[in-house]
Short mmCIF file of C-alpha atoms and ligand atoms in Angstrom, two decimals:
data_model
loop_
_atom_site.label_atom_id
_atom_site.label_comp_id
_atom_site.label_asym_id
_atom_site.label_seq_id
_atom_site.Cartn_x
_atom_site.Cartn_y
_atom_site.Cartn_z
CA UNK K 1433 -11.40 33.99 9.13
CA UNK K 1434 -13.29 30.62 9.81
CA UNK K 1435 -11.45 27.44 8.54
CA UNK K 1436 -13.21 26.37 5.59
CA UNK K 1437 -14.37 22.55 5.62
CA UNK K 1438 -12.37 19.65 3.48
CA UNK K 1439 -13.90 15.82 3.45
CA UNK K 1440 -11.51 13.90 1.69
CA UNK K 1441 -12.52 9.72 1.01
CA UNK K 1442 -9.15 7.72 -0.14
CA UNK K 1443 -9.59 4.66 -2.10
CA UNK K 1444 -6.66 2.09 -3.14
CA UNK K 1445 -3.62 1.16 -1.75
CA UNK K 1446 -1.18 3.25 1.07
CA UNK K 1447 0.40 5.78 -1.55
CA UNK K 1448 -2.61 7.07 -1.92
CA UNK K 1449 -3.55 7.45 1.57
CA UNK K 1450 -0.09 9.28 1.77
CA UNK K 1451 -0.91 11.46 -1.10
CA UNK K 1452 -4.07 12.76 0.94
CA UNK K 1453 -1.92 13.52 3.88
CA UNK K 1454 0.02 16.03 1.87
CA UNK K 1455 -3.45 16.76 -0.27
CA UNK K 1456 -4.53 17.52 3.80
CA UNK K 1457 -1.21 19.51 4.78
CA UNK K 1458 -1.17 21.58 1.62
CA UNK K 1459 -4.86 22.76 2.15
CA UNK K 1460 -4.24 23.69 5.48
CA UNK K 1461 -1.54 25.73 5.27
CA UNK K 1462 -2.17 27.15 2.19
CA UNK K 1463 -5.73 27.76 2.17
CA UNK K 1464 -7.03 27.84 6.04
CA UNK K 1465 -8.42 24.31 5.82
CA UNK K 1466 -9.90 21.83 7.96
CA UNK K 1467 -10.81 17.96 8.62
CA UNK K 1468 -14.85 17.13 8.73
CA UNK K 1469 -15.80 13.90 8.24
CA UNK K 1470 -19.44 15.10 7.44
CA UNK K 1471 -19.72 15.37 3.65
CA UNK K 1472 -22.93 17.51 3.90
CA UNK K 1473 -21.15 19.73 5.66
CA UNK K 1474 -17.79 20.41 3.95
CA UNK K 1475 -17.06 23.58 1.47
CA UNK K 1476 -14.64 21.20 -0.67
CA UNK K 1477 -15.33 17.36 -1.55
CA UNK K 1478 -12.10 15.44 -2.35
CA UNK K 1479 -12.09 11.38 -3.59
CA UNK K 1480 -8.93 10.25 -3.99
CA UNK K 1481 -9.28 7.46 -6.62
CA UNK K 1482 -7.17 3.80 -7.53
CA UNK K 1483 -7.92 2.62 -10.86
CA UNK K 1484 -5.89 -1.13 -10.16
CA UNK K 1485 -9.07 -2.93 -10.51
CA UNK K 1486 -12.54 -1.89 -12.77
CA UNK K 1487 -13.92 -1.96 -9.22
CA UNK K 1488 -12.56 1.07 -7.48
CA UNK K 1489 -13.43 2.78 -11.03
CA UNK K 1490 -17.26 2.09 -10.39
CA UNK K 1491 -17.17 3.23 -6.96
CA UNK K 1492 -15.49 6.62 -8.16
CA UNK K 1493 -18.35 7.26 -10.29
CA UNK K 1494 -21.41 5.94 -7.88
CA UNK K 1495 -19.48 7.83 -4.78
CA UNK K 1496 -19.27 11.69 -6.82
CA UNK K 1497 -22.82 10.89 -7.61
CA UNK K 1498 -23.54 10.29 -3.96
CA UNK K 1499 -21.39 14.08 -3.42
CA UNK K 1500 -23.67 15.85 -5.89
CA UNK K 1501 -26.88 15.01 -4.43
CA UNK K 1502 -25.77 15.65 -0.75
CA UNK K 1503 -23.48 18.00 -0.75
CA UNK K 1504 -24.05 22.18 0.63
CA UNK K 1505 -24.65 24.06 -2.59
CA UNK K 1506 -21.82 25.85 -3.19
CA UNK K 1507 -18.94 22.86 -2.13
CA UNK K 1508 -16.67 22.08 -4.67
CA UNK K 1509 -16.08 18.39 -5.75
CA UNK K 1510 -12.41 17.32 -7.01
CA UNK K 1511 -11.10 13.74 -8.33
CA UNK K 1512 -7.78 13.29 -7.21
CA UNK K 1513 -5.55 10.16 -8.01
CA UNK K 1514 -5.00 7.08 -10.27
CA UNK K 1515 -8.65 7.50 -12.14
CA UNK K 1516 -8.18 11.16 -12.50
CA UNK K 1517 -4.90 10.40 -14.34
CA UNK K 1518 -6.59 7.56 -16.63
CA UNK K 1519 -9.43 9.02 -17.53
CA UNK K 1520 -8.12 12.57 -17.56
CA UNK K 1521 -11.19 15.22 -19.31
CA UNK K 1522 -13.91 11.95 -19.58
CA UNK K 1523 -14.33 12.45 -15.62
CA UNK K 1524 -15.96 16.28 -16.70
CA UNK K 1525 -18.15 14.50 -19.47
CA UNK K 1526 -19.17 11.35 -17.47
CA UNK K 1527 -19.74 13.83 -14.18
CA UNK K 1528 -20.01 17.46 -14.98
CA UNK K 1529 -20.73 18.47 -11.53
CA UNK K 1530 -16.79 17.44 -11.10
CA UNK K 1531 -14.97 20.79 -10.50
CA UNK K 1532 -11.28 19.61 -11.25
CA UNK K 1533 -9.07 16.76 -11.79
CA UNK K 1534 -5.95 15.83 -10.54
CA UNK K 1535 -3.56 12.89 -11.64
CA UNK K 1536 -1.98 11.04 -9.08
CA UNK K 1537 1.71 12.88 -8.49
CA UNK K 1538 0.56 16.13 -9.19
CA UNK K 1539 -0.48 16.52 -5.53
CA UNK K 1540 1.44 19.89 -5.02
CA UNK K 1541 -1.36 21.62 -7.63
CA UNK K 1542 -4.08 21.07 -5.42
CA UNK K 1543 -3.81 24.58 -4.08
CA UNK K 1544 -4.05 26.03 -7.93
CA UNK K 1545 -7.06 23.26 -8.63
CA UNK K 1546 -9.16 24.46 -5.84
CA UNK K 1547 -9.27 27.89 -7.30
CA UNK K 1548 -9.17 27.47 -10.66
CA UNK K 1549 -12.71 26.31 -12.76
CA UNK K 1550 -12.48 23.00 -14.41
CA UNK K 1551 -8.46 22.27 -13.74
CA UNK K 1552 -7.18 19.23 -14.77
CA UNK K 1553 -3.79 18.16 -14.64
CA UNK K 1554 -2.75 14.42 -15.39
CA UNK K 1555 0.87 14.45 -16.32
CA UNK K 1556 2.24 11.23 -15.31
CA UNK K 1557 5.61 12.21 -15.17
CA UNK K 1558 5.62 15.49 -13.31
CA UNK K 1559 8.60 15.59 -11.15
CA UNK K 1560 7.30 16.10 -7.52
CA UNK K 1561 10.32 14.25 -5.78
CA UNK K 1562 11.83 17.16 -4.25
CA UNK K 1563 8.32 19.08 -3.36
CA UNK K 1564 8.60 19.76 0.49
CA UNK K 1565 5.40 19.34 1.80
CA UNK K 1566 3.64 20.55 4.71
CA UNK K 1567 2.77 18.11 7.75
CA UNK K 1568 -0.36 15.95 8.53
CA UNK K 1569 -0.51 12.81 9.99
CA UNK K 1570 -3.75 10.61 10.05
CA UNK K 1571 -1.79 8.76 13.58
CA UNK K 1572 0.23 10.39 16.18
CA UNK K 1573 2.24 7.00 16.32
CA UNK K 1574 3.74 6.18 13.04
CA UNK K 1575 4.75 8.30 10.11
CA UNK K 1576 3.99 7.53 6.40
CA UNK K 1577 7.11 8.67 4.12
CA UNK K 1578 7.38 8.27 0.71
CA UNK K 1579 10.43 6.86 -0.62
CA UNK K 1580 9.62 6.64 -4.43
CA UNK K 1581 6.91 8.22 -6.98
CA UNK K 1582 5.74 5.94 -9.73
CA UNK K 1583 7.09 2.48 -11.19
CA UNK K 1584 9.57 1.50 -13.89
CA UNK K 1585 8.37 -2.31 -14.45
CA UNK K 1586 5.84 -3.02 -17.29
CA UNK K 1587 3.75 -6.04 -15.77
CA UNK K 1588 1.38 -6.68 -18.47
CA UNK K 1589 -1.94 -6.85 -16.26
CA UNK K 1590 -0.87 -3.62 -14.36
CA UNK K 1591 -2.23 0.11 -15.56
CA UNK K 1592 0.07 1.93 -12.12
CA UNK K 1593 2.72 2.45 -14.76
CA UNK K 1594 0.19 4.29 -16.89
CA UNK K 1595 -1.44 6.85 -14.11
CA UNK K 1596 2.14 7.11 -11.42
CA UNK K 1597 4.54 7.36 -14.71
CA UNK K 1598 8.34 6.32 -14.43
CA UNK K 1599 9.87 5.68 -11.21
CA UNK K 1600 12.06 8.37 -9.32
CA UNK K 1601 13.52 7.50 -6.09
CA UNK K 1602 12.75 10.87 -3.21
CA UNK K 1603 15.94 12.34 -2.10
CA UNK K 1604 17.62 10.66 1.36
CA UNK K 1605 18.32 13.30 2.93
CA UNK K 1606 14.34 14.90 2.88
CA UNK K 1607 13.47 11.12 3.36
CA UNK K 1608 16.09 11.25 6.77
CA UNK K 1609 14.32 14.68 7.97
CA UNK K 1610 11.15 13.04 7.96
CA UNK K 1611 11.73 10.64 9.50
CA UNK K 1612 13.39 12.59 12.26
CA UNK K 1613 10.27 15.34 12.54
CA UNK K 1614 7.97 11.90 12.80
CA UNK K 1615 10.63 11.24 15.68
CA UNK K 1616 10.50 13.69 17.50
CA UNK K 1617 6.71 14.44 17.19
CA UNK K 1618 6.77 11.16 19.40
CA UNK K 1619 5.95 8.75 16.14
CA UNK K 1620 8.31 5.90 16.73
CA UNK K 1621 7.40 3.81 13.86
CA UNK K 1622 7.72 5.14 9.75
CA UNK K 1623 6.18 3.58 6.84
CA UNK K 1624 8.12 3.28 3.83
CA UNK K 1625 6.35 3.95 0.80
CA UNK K 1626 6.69 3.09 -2.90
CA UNK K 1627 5.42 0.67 -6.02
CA UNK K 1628 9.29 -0.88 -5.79
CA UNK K 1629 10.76 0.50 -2.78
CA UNK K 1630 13.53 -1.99 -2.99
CA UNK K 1631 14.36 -0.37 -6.56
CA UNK K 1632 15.19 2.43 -4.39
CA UNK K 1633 18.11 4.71 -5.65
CA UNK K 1634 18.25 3.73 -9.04
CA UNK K 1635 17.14 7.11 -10.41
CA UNK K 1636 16.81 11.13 -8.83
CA UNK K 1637 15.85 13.98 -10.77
CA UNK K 1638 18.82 16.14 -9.39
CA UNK K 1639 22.25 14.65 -8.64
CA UNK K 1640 22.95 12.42 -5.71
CA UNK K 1641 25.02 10.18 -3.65
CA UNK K 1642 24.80 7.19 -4.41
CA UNK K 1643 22.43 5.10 -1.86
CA UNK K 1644 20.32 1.82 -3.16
CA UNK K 1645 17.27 0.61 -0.27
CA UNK K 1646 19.36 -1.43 1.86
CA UNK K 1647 21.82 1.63 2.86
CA UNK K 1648 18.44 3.66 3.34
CA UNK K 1649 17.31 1.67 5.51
CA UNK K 1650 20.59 1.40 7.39
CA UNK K 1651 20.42 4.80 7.32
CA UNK K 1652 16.89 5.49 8.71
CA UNK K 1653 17.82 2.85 11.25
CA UNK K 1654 20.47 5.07 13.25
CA UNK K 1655 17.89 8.06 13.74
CA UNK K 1656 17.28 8.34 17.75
CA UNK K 1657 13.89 7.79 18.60
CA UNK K 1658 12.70 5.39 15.68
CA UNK K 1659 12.04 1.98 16.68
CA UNK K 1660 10.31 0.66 14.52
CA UNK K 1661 10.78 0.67 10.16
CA UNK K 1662 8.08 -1.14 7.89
CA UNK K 1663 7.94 -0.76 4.09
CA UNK K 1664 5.55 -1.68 1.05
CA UNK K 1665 5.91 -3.10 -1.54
CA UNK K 1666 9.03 -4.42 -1.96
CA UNK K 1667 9.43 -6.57 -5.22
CA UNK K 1668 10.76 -10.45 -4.84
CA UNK K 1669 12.78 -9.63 -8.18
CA UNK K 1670 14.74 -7.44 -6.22
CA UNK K 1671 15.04 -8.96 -3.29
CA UNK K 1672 18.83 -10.02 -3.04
CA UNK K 1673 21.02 -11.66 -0.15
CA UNK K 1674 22.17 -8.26 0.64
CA UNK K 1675 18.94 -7.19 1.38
CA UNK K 1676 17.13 -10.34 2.80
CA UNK K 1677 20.42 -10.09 5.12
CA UNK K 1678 19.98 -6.50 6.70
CA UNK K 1679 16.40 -7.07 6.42
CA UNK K 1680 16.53 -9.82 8.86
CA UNK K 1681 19.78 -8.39 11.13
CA UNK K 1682 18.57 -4.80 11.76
CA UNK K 1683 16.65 -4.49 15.10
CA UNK K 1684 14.53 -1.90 13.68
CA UNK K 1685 13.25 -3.54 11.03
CA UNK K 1686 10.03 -4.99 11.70
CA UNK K 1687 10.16 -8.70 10.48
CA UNK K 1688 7.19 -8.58 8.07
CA UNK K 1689 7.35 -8.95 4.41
CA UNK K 1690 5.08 -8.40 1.63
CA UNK K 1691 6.31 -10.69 -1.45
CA UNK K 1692 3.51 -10.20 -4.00
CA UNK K 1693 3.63 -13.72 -6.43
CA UNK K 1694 0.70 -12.97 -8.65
CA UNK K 1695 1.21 -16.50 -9.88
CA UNK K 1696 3.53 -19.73 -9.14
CA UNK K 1697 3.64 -20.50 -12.57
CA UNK K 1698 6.76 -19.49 -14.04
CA UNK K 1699 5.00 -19.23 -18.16
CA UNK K 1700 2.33 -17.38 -16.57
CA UNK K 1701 5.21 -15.05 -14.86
CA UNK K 1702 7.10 -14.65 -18.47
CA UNK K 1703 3.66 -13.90 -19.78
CA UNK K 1704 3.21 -11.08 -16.49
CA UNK K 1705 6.72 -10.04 -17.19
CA UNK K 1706 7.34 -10.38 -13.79
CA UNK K 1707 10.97 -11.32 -14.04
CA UNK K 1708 11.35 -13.96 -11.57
CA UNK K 1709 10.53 -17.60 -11.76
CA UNK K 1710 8.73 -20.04 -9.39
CA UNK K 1711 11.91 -21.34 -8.16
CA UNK K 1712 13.69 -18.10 -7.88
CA UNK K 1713 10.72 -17.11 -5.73
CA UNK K 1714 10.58 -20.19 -3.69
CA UNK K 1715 14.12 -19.69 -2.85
CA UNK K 1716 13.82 -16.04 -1.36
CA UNK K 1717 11.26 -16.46 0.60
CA UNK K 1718 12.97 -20.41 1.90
CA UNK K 1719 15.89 -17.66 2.71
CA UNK K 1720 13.91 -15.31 4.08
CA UNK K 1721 12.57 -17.98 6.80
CA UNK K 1722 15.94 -19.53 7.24
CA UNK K 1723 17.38 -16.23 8.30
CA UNK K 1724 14.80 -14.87 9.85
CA UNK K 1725 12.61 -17.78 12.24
CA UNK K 1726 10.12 -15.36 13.17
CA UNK K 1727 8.65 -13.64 9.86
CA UNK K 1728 5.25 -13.08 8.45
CA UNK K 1729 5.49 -12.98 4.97
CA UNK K 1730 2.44 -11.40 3.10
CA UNK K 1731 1.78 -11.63 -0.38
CA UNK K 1732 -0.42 -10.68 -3.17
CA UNK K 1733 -1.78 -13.47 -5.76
CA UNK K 1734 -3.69 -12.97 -9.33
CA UNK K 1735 -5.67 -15.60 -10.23
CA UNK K 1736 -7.09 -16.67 -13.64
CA UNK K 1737 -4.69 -14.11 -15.90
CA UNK K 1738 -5.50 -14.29 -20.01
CA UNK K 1739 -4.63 -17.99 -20.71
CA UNK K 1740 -3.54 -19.72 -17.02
CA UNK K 1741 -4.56 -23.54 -17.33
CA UNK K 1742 -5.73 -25.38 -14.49
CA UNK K 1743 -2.42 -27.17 -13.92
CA UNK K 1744 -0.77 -23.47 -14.11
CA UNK K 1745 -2.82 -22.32 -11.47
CA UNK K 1746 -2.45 -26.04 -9.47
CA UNK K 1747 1.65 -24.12 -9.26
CA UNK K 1748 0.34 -20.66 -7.42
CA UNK K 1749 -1.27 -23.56 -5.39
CA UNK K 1750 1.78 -25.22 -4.53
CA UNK K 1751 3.50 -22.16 -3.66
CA UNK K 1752 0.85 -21.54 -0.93
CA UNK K 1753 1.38 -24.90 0.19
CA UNK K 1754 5.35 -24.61 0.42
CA UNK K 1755 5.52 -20.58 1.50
CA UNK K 1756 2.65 -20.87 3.79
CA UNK K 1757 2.28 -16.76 3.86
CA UNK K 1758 0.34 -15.48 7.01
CA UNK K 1759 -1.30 -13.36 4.79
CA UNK K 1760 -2.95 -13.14 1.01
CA UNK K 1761 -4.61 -10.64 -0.80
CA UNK K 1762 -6.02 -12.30 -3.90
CA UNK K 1763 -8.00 -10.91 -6.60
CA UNK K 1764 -9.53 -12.04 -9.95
CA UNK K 1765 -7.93 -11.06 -13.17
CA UNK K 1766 -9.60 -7.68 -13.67
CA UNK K 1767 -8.81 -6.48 -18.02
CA UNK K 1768 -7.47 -3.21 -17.67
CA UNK K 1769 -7.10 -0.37 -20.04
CA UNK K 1770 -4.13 0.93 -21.36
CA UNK K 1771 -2.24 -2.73 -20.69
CA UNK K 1772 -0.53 -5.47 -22.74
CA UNK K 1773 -2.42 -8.04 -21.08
CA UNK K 1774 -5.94 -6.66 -21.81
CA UNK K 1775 -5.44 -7.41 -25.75
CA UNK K 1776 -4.26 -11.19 -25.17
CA UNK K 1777 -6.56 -13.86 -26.35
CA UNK K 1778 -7.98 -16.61 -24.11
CA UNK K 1779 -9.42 -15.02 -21.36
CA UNK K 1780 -10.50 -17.00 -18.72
CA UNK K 1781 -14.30 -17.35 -18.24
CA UNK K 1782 -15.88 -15.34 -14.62
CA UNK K 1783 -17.02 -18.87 -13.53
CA UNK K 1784 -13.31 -20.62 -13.95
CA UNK K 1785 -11.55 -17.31 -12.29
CA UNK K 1786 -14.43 -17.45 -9.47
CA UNK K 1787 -13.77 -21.10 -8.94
CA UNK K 1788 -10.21 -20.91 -8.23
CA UNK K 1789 -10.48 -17.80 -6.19
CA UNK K 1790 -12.43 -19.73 -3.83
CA UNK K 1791 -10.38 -22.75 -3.61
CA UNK K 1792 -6.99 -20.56 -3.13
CA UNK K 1793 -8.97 -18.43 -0.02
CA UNK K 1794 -10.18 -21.36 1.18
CA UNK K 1795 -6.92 -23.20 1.44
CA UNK K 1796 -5.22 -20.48 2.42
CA UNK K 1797 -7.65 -20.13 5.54
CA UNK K 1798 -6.75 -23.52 6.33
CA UNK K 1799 -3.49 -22.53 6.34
CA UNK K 1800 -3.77 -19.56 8.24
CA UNK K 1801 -6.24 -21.52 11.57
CA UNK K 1802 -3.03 -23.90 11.50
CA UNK K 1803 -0.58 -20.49 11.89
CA UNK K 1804 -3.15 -19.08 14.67
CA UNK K 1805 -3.33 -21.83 16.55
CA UNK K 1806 0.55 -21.79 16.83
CA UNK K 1807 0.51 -18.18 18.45
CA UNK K 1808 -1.47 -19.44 21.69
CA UNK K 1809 0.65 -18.67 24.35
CA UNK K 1810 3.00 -16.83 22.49
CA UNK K 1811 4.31 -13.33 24.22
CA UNK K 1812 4.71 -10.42 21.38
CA UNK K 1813 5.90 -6.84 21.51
CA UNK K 1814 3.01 -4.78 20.80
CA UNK K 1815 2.96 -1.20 20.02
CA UNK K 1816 -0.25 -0.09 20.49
CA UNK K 1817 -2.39 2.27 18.56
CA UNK K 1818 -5.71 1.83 18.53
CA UNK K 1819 -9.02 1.80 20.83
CA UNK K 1820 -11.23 -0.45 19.85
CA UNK K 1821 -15.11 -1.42 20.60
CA UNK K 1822 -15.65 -2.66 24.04
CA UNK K 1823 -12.74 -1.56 25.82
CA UNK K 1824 -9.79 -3.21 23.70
CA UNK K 1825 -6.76 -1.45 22.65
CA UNK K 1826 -5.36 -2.76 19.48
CA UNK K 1827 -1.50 -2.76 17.75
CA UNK K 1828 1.09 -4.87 16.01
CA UNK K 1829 3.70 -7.43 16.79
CA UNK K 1830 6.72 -6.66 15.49
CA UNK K 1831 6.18 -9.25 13.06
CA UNK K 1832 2.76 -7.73 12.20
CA UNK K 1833 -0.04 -9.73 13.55
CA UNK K 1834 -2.80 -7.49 14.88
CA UNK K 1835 -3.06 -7.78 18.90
CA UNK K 1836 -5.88 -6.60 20.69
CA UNK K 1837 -5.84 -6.18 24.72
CA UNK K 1838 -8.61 -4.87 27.23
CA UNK K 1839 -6.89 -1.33 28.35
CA UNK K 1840 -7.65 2.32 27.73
CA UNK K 1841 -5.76 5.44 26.37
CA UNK K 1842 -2.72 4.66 28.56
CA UNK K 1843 -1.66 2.55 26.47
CA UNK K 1844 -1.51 3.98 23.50
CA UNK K 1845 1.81 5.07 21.55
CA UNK K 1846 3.32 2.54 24.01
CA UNK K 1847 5.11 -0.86 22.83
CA UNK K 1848 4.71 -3.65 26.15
CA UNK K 1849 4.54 -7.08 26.12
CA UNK K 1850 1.48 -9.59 25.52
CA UNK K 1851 0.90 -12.77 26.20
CA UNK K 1852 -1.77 -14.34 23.71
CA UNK K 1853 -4.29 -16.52 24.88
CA UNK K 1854 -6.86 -16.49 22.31
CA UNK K 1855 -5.79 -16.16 18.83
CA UNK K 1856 -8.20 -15.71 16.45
CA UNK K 1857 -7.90 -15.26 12.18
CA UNK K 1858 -8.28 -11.43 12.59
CA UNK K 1859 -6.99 -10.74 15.79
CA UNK K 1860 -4.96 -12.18 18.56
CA UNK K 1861 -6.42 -11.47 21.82
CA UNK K 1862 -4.30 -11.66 24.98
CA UNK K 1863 -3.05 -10.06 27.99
CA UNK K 1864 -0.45 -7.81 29.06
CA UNK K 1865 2.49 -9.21 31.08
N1 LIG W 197 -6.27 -7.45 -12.13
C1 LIG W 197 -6.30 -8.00 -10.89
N2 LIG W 197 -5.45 -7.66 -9.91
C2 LIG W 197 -4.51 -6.73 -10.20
N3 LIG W 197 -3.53 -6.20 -9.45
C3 LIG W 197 -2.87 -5.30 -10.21
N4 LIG W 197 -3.39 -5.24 -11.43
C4 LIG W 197 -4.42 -6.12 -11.46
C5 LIG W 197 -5.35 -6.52 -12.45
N5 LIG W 197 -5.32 -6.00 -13.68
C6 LIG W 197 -3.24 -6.63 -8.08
C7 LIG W 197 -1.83 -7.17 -7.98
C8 LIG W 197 -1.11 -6.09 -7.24
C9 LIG W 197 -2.21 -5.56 -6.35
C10 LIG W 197 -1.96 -4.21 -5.79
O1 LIG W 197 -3.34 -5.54 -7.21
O2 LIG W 197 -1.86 -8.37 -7.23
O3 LIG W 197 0.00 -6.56 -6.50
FE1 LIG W 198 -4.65 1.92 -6.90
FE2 LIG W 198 -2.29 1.23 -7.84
FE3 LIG W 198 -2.97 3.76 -7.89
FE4 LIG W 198 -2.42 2.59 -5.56
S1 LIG W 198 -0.99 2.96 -7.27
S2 LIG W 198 -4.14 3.91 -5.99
S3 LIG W 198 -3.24 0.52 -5.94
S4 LIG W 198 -3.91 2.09 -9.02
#
């Protein structure tokens, strides 16, 4: 029988790209599926959704729109992910061209939703940790695996809690044959995925040895054939001298860390329910450089949350200036349902949360020149992965800046040695040595 056609589009963060890689694997062996990347041309129409901001939420609804109007006549369209589990049934009424729904972590249905008329599943809490899904990889080189499935912390500003449910740690030992398959398929480096991931261990549905992220990683370390281990998002709460320790002694683990602030102000923190303070913060990641010279740390920063004053946001400010992260993602307060944070009172106005986005990108540019210009003549370890437009091969230190070389396919799936000559905000370009 011919394959049938699948285009899948993935919105949000790196769970959710993970979650189409099994949405991919089930389909395929289940249901004699196939890859197109031509929408027009597929039998079945799959966006996988993020609902963190009110922006991906707009995009869900413009993009299905986009589906119905293009699409062959008889494809199916399905809403997978975060959205699908917040807005549950109002997808069918806002969209009734929408075939079926599926909530984020109920990713083994897919193979019931695609044959059953207007399917919707949403529970938040339905226990997929031991689910042994098929295989698909978007990259022959590196391996996504995830470690955890949902998140346990209530930050007030954050609806993940709301569409991934409680947090439940995967078994090791499926977590340890994964990452030996990705091994031996030639993928040297695995992803670690989870909301916490340094939470890890501290609840499985069945019992279990006792193992908390540290060991894991440990663990995952001693497989043959893995060289390389990065993780998201790890949470600085968590983040203890055990951890920092291994974190910066293990060979394998690639000396990168995301340490998402959200804000320097430790009131504005209480008022997150973040758990931490400014100084506790500061202190990790002053550790985290001490024991480990060579680190990029990466972070993600909130700005303008329900009643931060200018001198509250002049701390996130001075914990740019002190940290100096090679990397920030930074976003405007976005109000979002189903949160704590949503109902408080003083808002901040669009043009005050605008105003200090700017000024926190801008410095943080700044920064960032000053840490580029440092890398000139620099040699890295690169492990290469990508081709790229005009003959450049692309990959990342082990310390993940993104390196780009002239080459071809040779090079690929290989780690060598680069000496960087032109380092740029993006990129660093240099030559092999
Ligand atoms: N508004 C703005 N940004 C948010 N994030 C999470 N919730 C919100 C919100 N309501 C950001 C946080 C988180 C990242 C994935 O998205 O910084 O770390
Ligand atoms: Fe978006 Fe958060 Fe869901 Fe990831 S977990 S898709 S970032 S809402």
């Amino acid at each position: 029988m011919m394959a049938k056609k699948l285009f899948i589009q993935t919105l949000g963060c790196a769970m959710n790209v993970r979650d189409s890689e099994h949405i991919i694997a089930e389909l395929k062996d289940k249901d004699n599926y196939e890859l197109t990347n031509e929408m027009s041309e597929a039998d079945l129409i799959l966006i996988n959704t993020c609902s963190v901001r009110e922006k991906p939420v707009h995009k869900l609804f413009s993009e299905v729109g986009a589906f119905e109007k293009a699409k062959k006549n008889d494809a199916k369209i399905g809403v997978c992910g975060c959205t699908a589990s917040h807005l549950g049934s109002e997808i069918f009424k806002r969209a009734p061209y929408v075939d079926f729904v599926l909530g984020a972590r109920n990713v083994s249905k897919i193979s019931t939703a695609i044959k059953t008329p207007k399917f919707i599943s949403t529970d938040i809490n339905y226990d997929e940790s031991d689910y042994a899904f098929g295989e698909f990889r978007g990259s022959p080189y590196k391996s996504h695996i995830n470690i955890s499935i949902g998140c346990d912390k209530k930050c007030t500003y954050c609806i993940v809690p709301h569409t991934r449910g409680d947090e439940i740690s995967i078994p090791a030992n499926l977590i340890v044959k994964e990452a030996q398959r990705a091994a031996q398929s030639g993928a040297s480096e695995i992803f670690l995925l989870g909301q916490n991931v340094n939470n890890y261990g501290k609840r499985f549905s069945n019992a279990h040895e006792k193992m908390d992220f540290s060991d894991l990683l440990v663990r995952l370390s001693e497989i043959d054939g893995i060289e390389r281990i990065r993780f998201t998002s790890p949470h600085p709460l968590h983040m203890d001298d055990k951890f920092l320790e291994i974190f910066a002694n293990n060979p394998k683990i690639c000396k990168s860390m995301h340490m998402p602030l959200q804000s320097g102000n430790t009131k504005v923190l209480r008022e997150m329910k973040r758990g931490y303070t400014k100084e506790w913060f500061l202190d990790r990641a002053q550790k985290l450089r001490s024991l480990c010279p060579d680190v990029s740390i990466s972070t993600d920063i909130i700005v303008a949350f329900p009643g931060e004053s200018d001198e509250e946001f002049e701390d996130t400010m001075d914990v740019i200036e002190k940290v100096r992260f090679e990397q920030i993602f930074s976003f405007k307060y976005s109000p979002r349902p189903l949160t704590k944070a949503a109902e408080f009172a003083n808002q901040v106005p669009e043009n005050i949360a605008s105003t200090r986005l700017t000024h926190l990108q801008n410095r943080h540019n700044e920064i960032l020149d000053e840490i580029v210009a440092t890398q000139n003549g620099k040699i890295h370890e690169v492990y290469f992965e990508e081709l790229r437009a005009n003959g450049g091969v692309a990959g990342r230190s082990f310390n993940n800046f993104l390196v780009q070389v002239q080459g071809s396919e040779e090079l690929l799936g290989k780690t060598l040695k680069v000496r960087i000559d032109n380092p740029k905000r993006m990129v660093l370009y240099g030559k092999l040595v």
